[in-house]
Amino acid sequence: MSLKGSISSNPGSANGSMGKADGASKLSAKDLYEQRKKYSNSNVIMHETSQYHVQHLATFIMDKSESIITVDDAIRKLMLLSSKEKIWTQEMLLQVNNKSIRLLDCESQEELEDFPLPTVQHCQTVLNQMRYSSILLLVCQDSEQHKPDIHFFNCDEVEAEMVHEDIESALADHKHGKKIRPQTLKVNQEKIKQRQSILPPPQGPAPIPIQHEMRGSPRNRVATPSQHNEPEYDRRSSTSQDHEESRAILAQKIEKETQTLNCTLDDIEVFVARLQKAAEAFKQLNQRKKGKKSKKKGPAEGVLTLRARPPNEAEFIDCFQKTKLALNLLAKLRKHIQNPSASELVHFLFGPLELIVNTCGGPDLARSVLSPLLAKDTTDFLKAHLTPKEMTLWESLGETWTRSRAEWPREANVPSYIPKFRNGWEPPVEIFRGAPWEIDIGHLQEELSSANGYPYRNSSLKHRQSADATQAVDAFKQGVTQHVNR
């Protein structure tokens, strides 16, 4: 199950997009600068080895059974996946030397694939035909493969033409004994230096677009309430400056809470999409390994292994926390949300929640997530609107999910929760100061300074949860595919 197509609130707007896919979360200007600076350092040329930062988009087997006979067939399939926002990018490094093309993990530098130059049958660019405007494709087939693989890479930090020229020169030198690659590398090196010299400085956090400017965008989920949806005021006092100011302040607060809810739902979607894409890669990996006599890593298995890697424990916890926050915000904004209503939206949260819990191998990890607690209004809201199946799931998560903040001891040590969003937007602290699910309001700023990491878990479960979390993540590799795309 997924959130896809369920969260758009403006009539006529596009359905919600699933995950990073084509709808990769937008980074703040500062984060974008740091990312580009980091990856620009990955683009290097030393002697006969060149290295480029790329994003792997997809790998297809060129087979009639897959309706892929030609390169054009594969490009059409990639364009179709892109139009449906079903592409998940995977960062990696592409190295070219005088013997092979290698793919490396960006973080660990582990070799994912090694394509000897004689196995590279075709290299081509695909420019300006889809969202990814600078694509490199490789068709590779070794002696043990019955059908060739076609690999697609988005060249986001250097132009695809540059990488293409490098590979073509390496292939020409290898086939014909020429020495044209040194000159190609020299030209490419100058281009990389020029690009690095014009890297723009950070300009501060990127603003979150106002919802009406996002009409038609796949990320437009919950619209900022229009004037007729705002709370009623005494008509006789409508000209009062005090009331006008109060009305404006309240409207602004609702707008910020709506933005926070949208960012929260976006991040949950991205996480669910990652689980689904990892499950697909895991399934493909098993299919490739099926019937193999040799234990040697086969072509494309390195990339699929990286794609099949599950999120780590901290990422699961982050998603559980954001799910709890989303439930609190839905309950708080229920009088201001229409088309769909808050009661309709909550059902679309429980589908992904079930998937995430099942991926963990059970509810133990979710039970260990203490903060944020749910407000009394939230638990009442859930009791009134959940289906029997959703109620069973909710109750299985234990008291950290079902017991409202009002029911916990006043002295309970429950850290404040301030979310960190993928798009870099920082929600105003005022949203959380005095929120019914928060405590220790006076110490909120202190909580902010120590909010790095994930100190929001139930301390009574700490000794047990480490083993549970490890087992939960391992369970993903063994059985997540049965819970995805039912």
C-alpha atoms as one frame of an Amber mdcrd trajectory, in Angstrom:
protein
   0.000   0.000   0.000   1.127   3.571  -0.431   0.114   7.166  -0.024   0.107
   7.627  -3.798  -2.897   9.461  -5.119  -4.428  10.032  -1.732  -3.283  13.304
  -0.252  -4.052  15.956  -2.831  -6.584  18.356  -1.433  -7.203  20.876  -4.214
  -9.767  19.796  -6.796  -8.107  19.110 -10.104  -4.597  18.864  -8.699  -2.287
  16.001  -9.496  -2.037  12.903  -7.382   0.591  12.664  -4.673   3.904  11.337
  -5.874   5.641   8.387  -4.310   8.972   9.046  -2.839  12.249  10.279  -4.115
  11.520   8.673  -7.442  11.270  11.572  -9.877   9.904  13.735  -7.078  13.140
  13.968  -5.134  12.755  16.280  -2.165  14.109  19.754  -2.814  17.143  20.671
  -0.751  17.761  24.039   0.852  20.238  26.286  -0.936  22.862  25.612   1.723
  22.399  21.838   1.583  22.405  21.914  -2.216  25.654  23.862  -2.178  27.266
  21.428   0.269  26.057  18.459  -1.773  27.354  19.904  -5.026  30.651  20.790
  -3.355  30.975  17.231  -2.051  30.110  15.621  -5.356  32.199  18.040  -7.386
  35.173  16.687  -5.460  34.135  13.225  -6.685  34.649  14.276 -10.288  38.382
  13.799 -10.793  40.789  12.754 -13.516  44.133  11.255 -12.523  46.492   9.751
 -15.076  44.451   7.149 -17.006  41.571   6.951 -14.520  38.604   9.331 -14.541
  35.796   9.398 -11.993  32.346  10.971 -12.215  29.480  11.280  -9.763  26.320
   9.820 -11.339  22.870   8.636 -10.322  21.869   5.155 -11.387  18.307   5.270
 -12.715  17.560   1.746 -13.900  18.960  -1.460 -15.343  16.921  -3.531 -17.802
  17.596  -6.900 -19.387  17.299  -6.604 -23.161  14.893  -9.448 -23.742  11.778
  -9.980 -25.826   9.933 -11.211 -22.730  10.482  -7.755 -21.219   9.422  -6.044
 -24.486  12.924  -4.619 -24.750  14.654  -5.641 -27.969  16.370  -2.409 -28.964
  17.965   0.526 -27.151  14.994   2.667 -28.189  12.656   0.182 -26.476  14.641
   0.589 -23.261  14.578   4.389 -23.530  10.793   4.328 -24.005  10.418   2.155
 -20.893  12.576   4.553 -18.873  10.509   7.502 -20.113   7.323   5.674 -19.109
   8.671   5.019 -15.616   9.757   8.648 -15.356   6.314   9.904 -16.410   4.762
   7.761 -13.663   7.387   8.910 -11.152   8.597   5.368 -10.588  12.327   5.989
 -10.803  14.464   5.865  -7.684  17.902   7.400  -8.116  20.940   5.778  -6.508
  24.091   7.838  -6.007  27.321   6.193  -7.130  30.689   6.848  -8.752  31.504
   5.830 -12.307  35.196   5.246 -13.014  36.768   4.800 -16.450  40.258   3.434
 -17.049  42.063   1.812 -19.976  40.703  -1.628 -19.066  37.194  -1.279 -17.648
  34.296   0.832 -16.407  33.718   0.499 -12.665  30.818   1.524 -10.434  31.605
   2.346  -6.794  29.555   3.038  -3.678  29.890   6.770  -2.923  30.330   6.278
   0.815  32.330   3.074   1.212  34.119   3.137  -2.166  33.137  -0.538  -2.439
  33.159  -1.832  -6.005  29.640  -2.534  -7.204  30.320  -3.451 -10.831  33.312
  -3.907 -13.089  32.574  -3.908 -16.825  35.687  -4.852 -18.851  35.800  -2.684
 -21.966  35.303  -5.674 -24.330  31.898  -6.305 -22.665  30.668  -2.763 -23.401
  28.643  -3.100 -26.596  27.183   0.380 -26.826  27.415   3.792 -25.155  24.982
   6.635 -25.832  23.539   9.822 -24.375  19.839  10.629 -23.986  19.401  14.389
 -23.710  16.376  16.505 -22.788  13.787  13.770 -23.305  12.512  13.529 -19.722
  13.007  15.045 -16.280  16.521  13.737 -16.218  17.965  15.838 -18.995  21.493
  14.417 -19.169  21.457  10.614 -19.319  24.214   8.167 -20.191  23.373   4.592
 -21.147  25.616   1.542 -21.371  24.814  -1.806 -22.987  26.989  -4.534 -21.477
  27.165  -8.313 -21.904  29.838 -10.665 -20.666  30.508 -14.213 -21.867  28.252
 -15.760 -19.201  25.203 -13.625 -19.981  22.518 -14.856 -22.360  21.060 -11.363
 -22.759  22.764  -7.969 -22.431  21.947  -5.465 -19.686  21.269  -1.817 -20.410
  22.183   0.613 -17.629  20.937   4.210 -17.352  22.730   6.941 -15.395  21.752
  10.536 -14.747  24.835  12.738 -15.026  23.935  15.507 -12.593  27.359  16.983
 -11.816  29.029  16.671 -15.220  27.423  16.539 -18.639  26.568  13.119 -20.052
  28.376  14.097 -23.253  31.621  14.463 -21.294  31.375  10.973 -19.798  30.282
   9.588 -23.164  33.329  11.067 -24.931  35.597   9.623 -22.238  34.136   6.114
 -22.588  34.124   6.238 -26.391  37.789   7.264 -26.435  38.650   4.429 -24.033
  36.767   1.941 -26.229  38.440   3.225 -29.390  41.903   3.017 -27.830  41.216
  -0.519 -26.631  39.804  -1.761 -29.937  42.088  -0.036 -32.371  45.215   0.640
 -30.340  44.809   4.405 -30.706  45.900   6.995 -28.162  43.102   9.556 -28.379
  41.936   9.254 -24.751  44.757  11.334 -23.177  43.573  14.363 -25.173  39.938
  13.647 -24.268  40.877  13.488 -20.567  42.772  16.760 -20.851  39.718  18.511
 -22.295  37.423  16.957 -19.686  39.752  17.979 -16.880  39.556  21.602 -17.993
  35.754  21.402 -18.103  35.641  20.004 -14.563  37.919  22.787 -13.285  35.727
  25.410 -14.920  32.612  23.906 -13.393  34.134  23.827  -9.915  35.271  27.435
 -10.223  31.700  28.662 -10.790  30.066  26.623  -8.021  27.510  29.065  -6.537
  27.735  29.953  -2.827  24.870  29.105  -0.468  22.055  31.635  -0.312  20.302
  30.501   2.857  17.335  28.185   3.394  15.019  27.616   0.466  11.504  28.896
   1.168   8.594  26.506   1.199   6.272  27.410  -1.697   2.869  28.773  -0.766
   0.306  26.088  -1.470  -1.673  28.002  -4.093   1.547  28.349  -6.092   1.843
  24.573  -6.060  -1.530  23.883  -7.630  -1.142  20.928  -9.952   2.120  19.883
  -8.347   2.316  16.225  -7.240   3.473  17.440  -3.833   0.403  19.561  -3.161
  -1.353  17.570  -0.465  -3.167  19.695   2.071  -4.151  23.148   0.922  -3.807
  26.151   3.168  -7.360  26.911   4.332  -9.164  29.645   2.435 -10.876  32.494
   4.219 -14.260  30.822   4.370 -12.688  27.896   6.232 -11.136  30.077   8.916
 -12.700  30.212  12.408 -15.773  32.331  12.865 -15.360  35.687  14.609 -17.869
  38.078  16.052 -19.182  39.910  12.971 -19.960  42.990  15.069 -16.289  43.307
  16.003 -14.891  42.491  12.573 -13.603  46.028  12.152 -11.653  45.843  15.386
  -7.922  46.061  14.800  -7.271  43.620  17.642  -9.554  41.019  16.122  -8.048
  41.524  12.680  -4.572  40.985  14.097  -5.710  37.876  15.993  -7.322  36.547
  12.852  -4.146  37.126  10.830  -1.951  35.503  13.473  -4.223  32.461  13.666
  -4.324  32.126   9.872  -0.542  32.322   9.734  -0.214  29.669  12.427  -2.597
  27.336  10.574  -0.633  27.874   7.368   2.662  26.956   9.087   1.098  23.878
  10.664  -0.255  22.867   7.265   3.208  23.266   5.745   4.643  21.145   8.547
   2.031  18.463   7.896   2.797  18.480   4.163   6.542  18.143   4.772   5.874
  15.318   7.217   3.709  13.451   4.711   6.323  14.001   2.005   9.050  12.408
   4.116   6.849   9.445   5.022   6.125   8.927   1.319   9.805   9.024   0.456
  10.517   6.392   3.098   7.741   4.101   1.888   8.907   4.514  -1.703  12.397
   3.552  -0.606  11.056   0.373   0.991   9.156  -0.476  -2.165  12.113   0.177
  -4.455  14.410  -1.816  -2.177  11.928  -4.691  -2.225  11.825  -4.576  -6.035
  15.634  -4.633  -6.199  15.720  -7.506  -3.710  13.265  -9.458  -5.856  15.294
  -8.795  -9.028  18.472  -9.810  -7.232  16.942 -13.125  -6.190  15.719 -13.755
  -9.736  19.215 -13.201 -11.113  20.747 -15.485  -8.496  18.177 -18.230  -9.036
  19.669 -21.189 -10.820  23.218 -19.836 -10.667  25.840 -22.504 -10.075  28.644
 -20.090  -9.289  28.688 -17.979  -6.137  30.621 -15.302  -8.001  28.832 -11.980
  -8.185  27.117 -11.697 -11.561  26.600  -8.643 -13.771  24.329  -5.943 -12.266
  24.171  -7.782  -8.925  26.372  -5.180  -7.245  24.043  -2.313  -8.142  20.976
  -4.336  -7.148  22.580  -5.243  -3.815  23.107  -1.545  -3.090  19.538  -0.730
  -4.119  18.166  -3.580  -1.986  19.892  -2.274   1.134  17.199  -1.425   3.715
  17.040   1.839   5.662  18.962   1.837   8.924  17.407   1.785  12.363  17.568
   5.558  12.823  15.658   6.080   9.573  12.901   3.702  10.693  12.640   5.592
  13.988  12.522   8.934  12.162   9.605   7.702  10.040   7.713   6.430  13.089
   8.201   9.800  14.796   6.932  11.668  11.754   3.924   9.367  11.549   3.030
  10.252  15.139   3.527  13.947  14.392   1.308  13.666  11.300  -1.454  12.073
  13.377  -1.231  14.922  15.901  -1.363  17.567  13.177  -4.265  15.889  11.380
  -6.269  15.896  14.590  -5.327  19.504  15.346  -6.143  20.743  11.822  -9.231
  18.582  11.302 -11.575  21.590  11.248  -9.482  23.287   8.562  -8.841  20.395
   6.158 -11.268  19.555   3.372 -11.220  17.520   0.155 -10.011  15.157   1.541
 -10.866  15.577   5.190  -8.588  14.718   8.100 -10.660  11.610   8.806 -10.071
  10.447   5.221  -6.367  11.267   5.314  -5.751   9.230   8.458  -6.681   6.032
   6.586  -3.962   6.735   4.039  -1.404   6.967   6.842  -2.273   3.580   8.279
  -1.596   1.697   5.037   2.073   2.753   4.929   2.307   2.368   8.716   1.295
  -1.276   8.379   3.921  -1.792   5.672   6.661  -0.212   7.800   5.723  -2.239
  10.889   5.685  -5.458   8.849   9.035  -4.559   7.314  10.443  -4.280  10.834
   9.261  -7.812  11.553   6.699  -6.619  14.100   5.747  -3.675  16.311   8.657
  -3.768  18.783  10.697  -0.982  17.177   7.622   1.258  16.835   6.747   0.599
  20.486  10.143   1.920  21.537   9.496   5.342  19.964   8.348   7.524  22.831
   8.381  11.074  21.486   6.259  12.663  20.273   3.394  11.306  22.337  -0.124
  11.723  20.991  -2.411  14.460  22.267  -5.706  13.587  23.941  -7.532  15.057
  20.939  -5.497  12.785  18.685  -6.296   9.567  20.526  -9.981  10.559  20.666
  -9.866  11.352  16.947  -8.337   7.950  16.135 -10.817   6.066  18.305 -13.653
   7.748  16.442 -12.388   7.178  12.893 -10.160   4.087  12.624 -11.485   0.918
  11.025 -11.330  -2.304  13.091  -8.203  -3.401  11.192  -6.521  -0.022  11.749
  -7.541  -0.084  15.413  -5.871  -3.482  15.839  -2.658  -2.154  14.300  -2.732
   0.988  16.438  -3.300  -0.939  19.671  -0.475  -3.344  18.800   1.967  -0.413
  18.945   1.528  -0.097  22.703   1.163   2.741  25.152   3.714   5.021  23.494
   1.138   5.338  20.704  -2.214   4.753  22.428  -1.742   6.543  25.761  -2.207
  10.274  25.360   0.150  12.849  26.847  -2.504  13.740  29.409  -2.408  10.163
  30.701   1.355  10.130  31.277   2.790  11.311  34.621   3.566  15.026  34.648
   7.126  14.263  35.677   7.663  11.774  32.838  10.868  12.550  30.964   9.561
  12.910  27.411  11.950  14.928  25.212  10.468  17.494  22.875  10.370  16.433
  19.244  11.483  18.838  16.527  11.429  17.172  13.080  14.166  17.566  10.506
  12.821  17.486   6.970  14.541  16.246   3.854  13.842  19.466   1.957  15.761
  21.534   4.514  12.765  23.565   5.714  12.798  24.235   9.441   9.324  24.542
  10.999   8.842  27.441  13.413   9.477  26.439  17.022   6.175  28.123  17.914
   4.324  25.198  16.333   5.649  22.902  19.039   5.799  25.311  21.967   2.695
  24.595  23.992   1.463  21.836  21.660  -0.783  19.415  23.576   1.564  16.513
  22.820   4.629  18.364  24.192   5.952  18.982  27.710   8.717  20.982  29.397
   7.846  23.988  27.298  10.316  26.256  29.065  13.177  23.966  28.140  12.284
  23.671  24.474  15.311  25.683  23.338  17.583  23.408  25.373  15.932  20.429
  23.691  16.633  21.968  20.310  20.350  22.230  21.001  20.504  18.554  21.959
  18.082  17.316  19.312  20.813  15.793  17.141  20.502  12.032  16.922  17.386
  10.203  18.059  16.966  10.590  21.849  13.231  10.030  21.727  12.902   6.378
  22.575  11.399   4.818  25.627  14.254   4.329  28.096  12.586   1.296  29.641
  12.969  -0.463  26.314  16.566   0.524  25.579  18.158  -2.740  26.627  15.712
  -4.790  24.610  15.274  -2.621  21.561  18.817  -2.862  20.161  18.495  -6.559
  19.467  14.892  -6.084  18.344  15.890  -3.348  15.885  18.713  -5.406  14.449
  16.357  -8.329  14.020  13.747  -5.995  12.508  16.133  -4.653   9.890  17.371
  -8.167   9.080  13.765  -9.238   8.610  13.512  -6.771   5.745  16.027  -8.716
   3.684  14.219 -11.981   4.313  10.584 -11.139   3.926   9.734  -7.565   2.977
   8.722  -8.461  -0.567   5.639 -10.283   0.681   4.373  -7.093   2.311   4.931
  -4.771  -0.645   2.598  -4.222  -3.594  -0.016  -6.668  -2.347
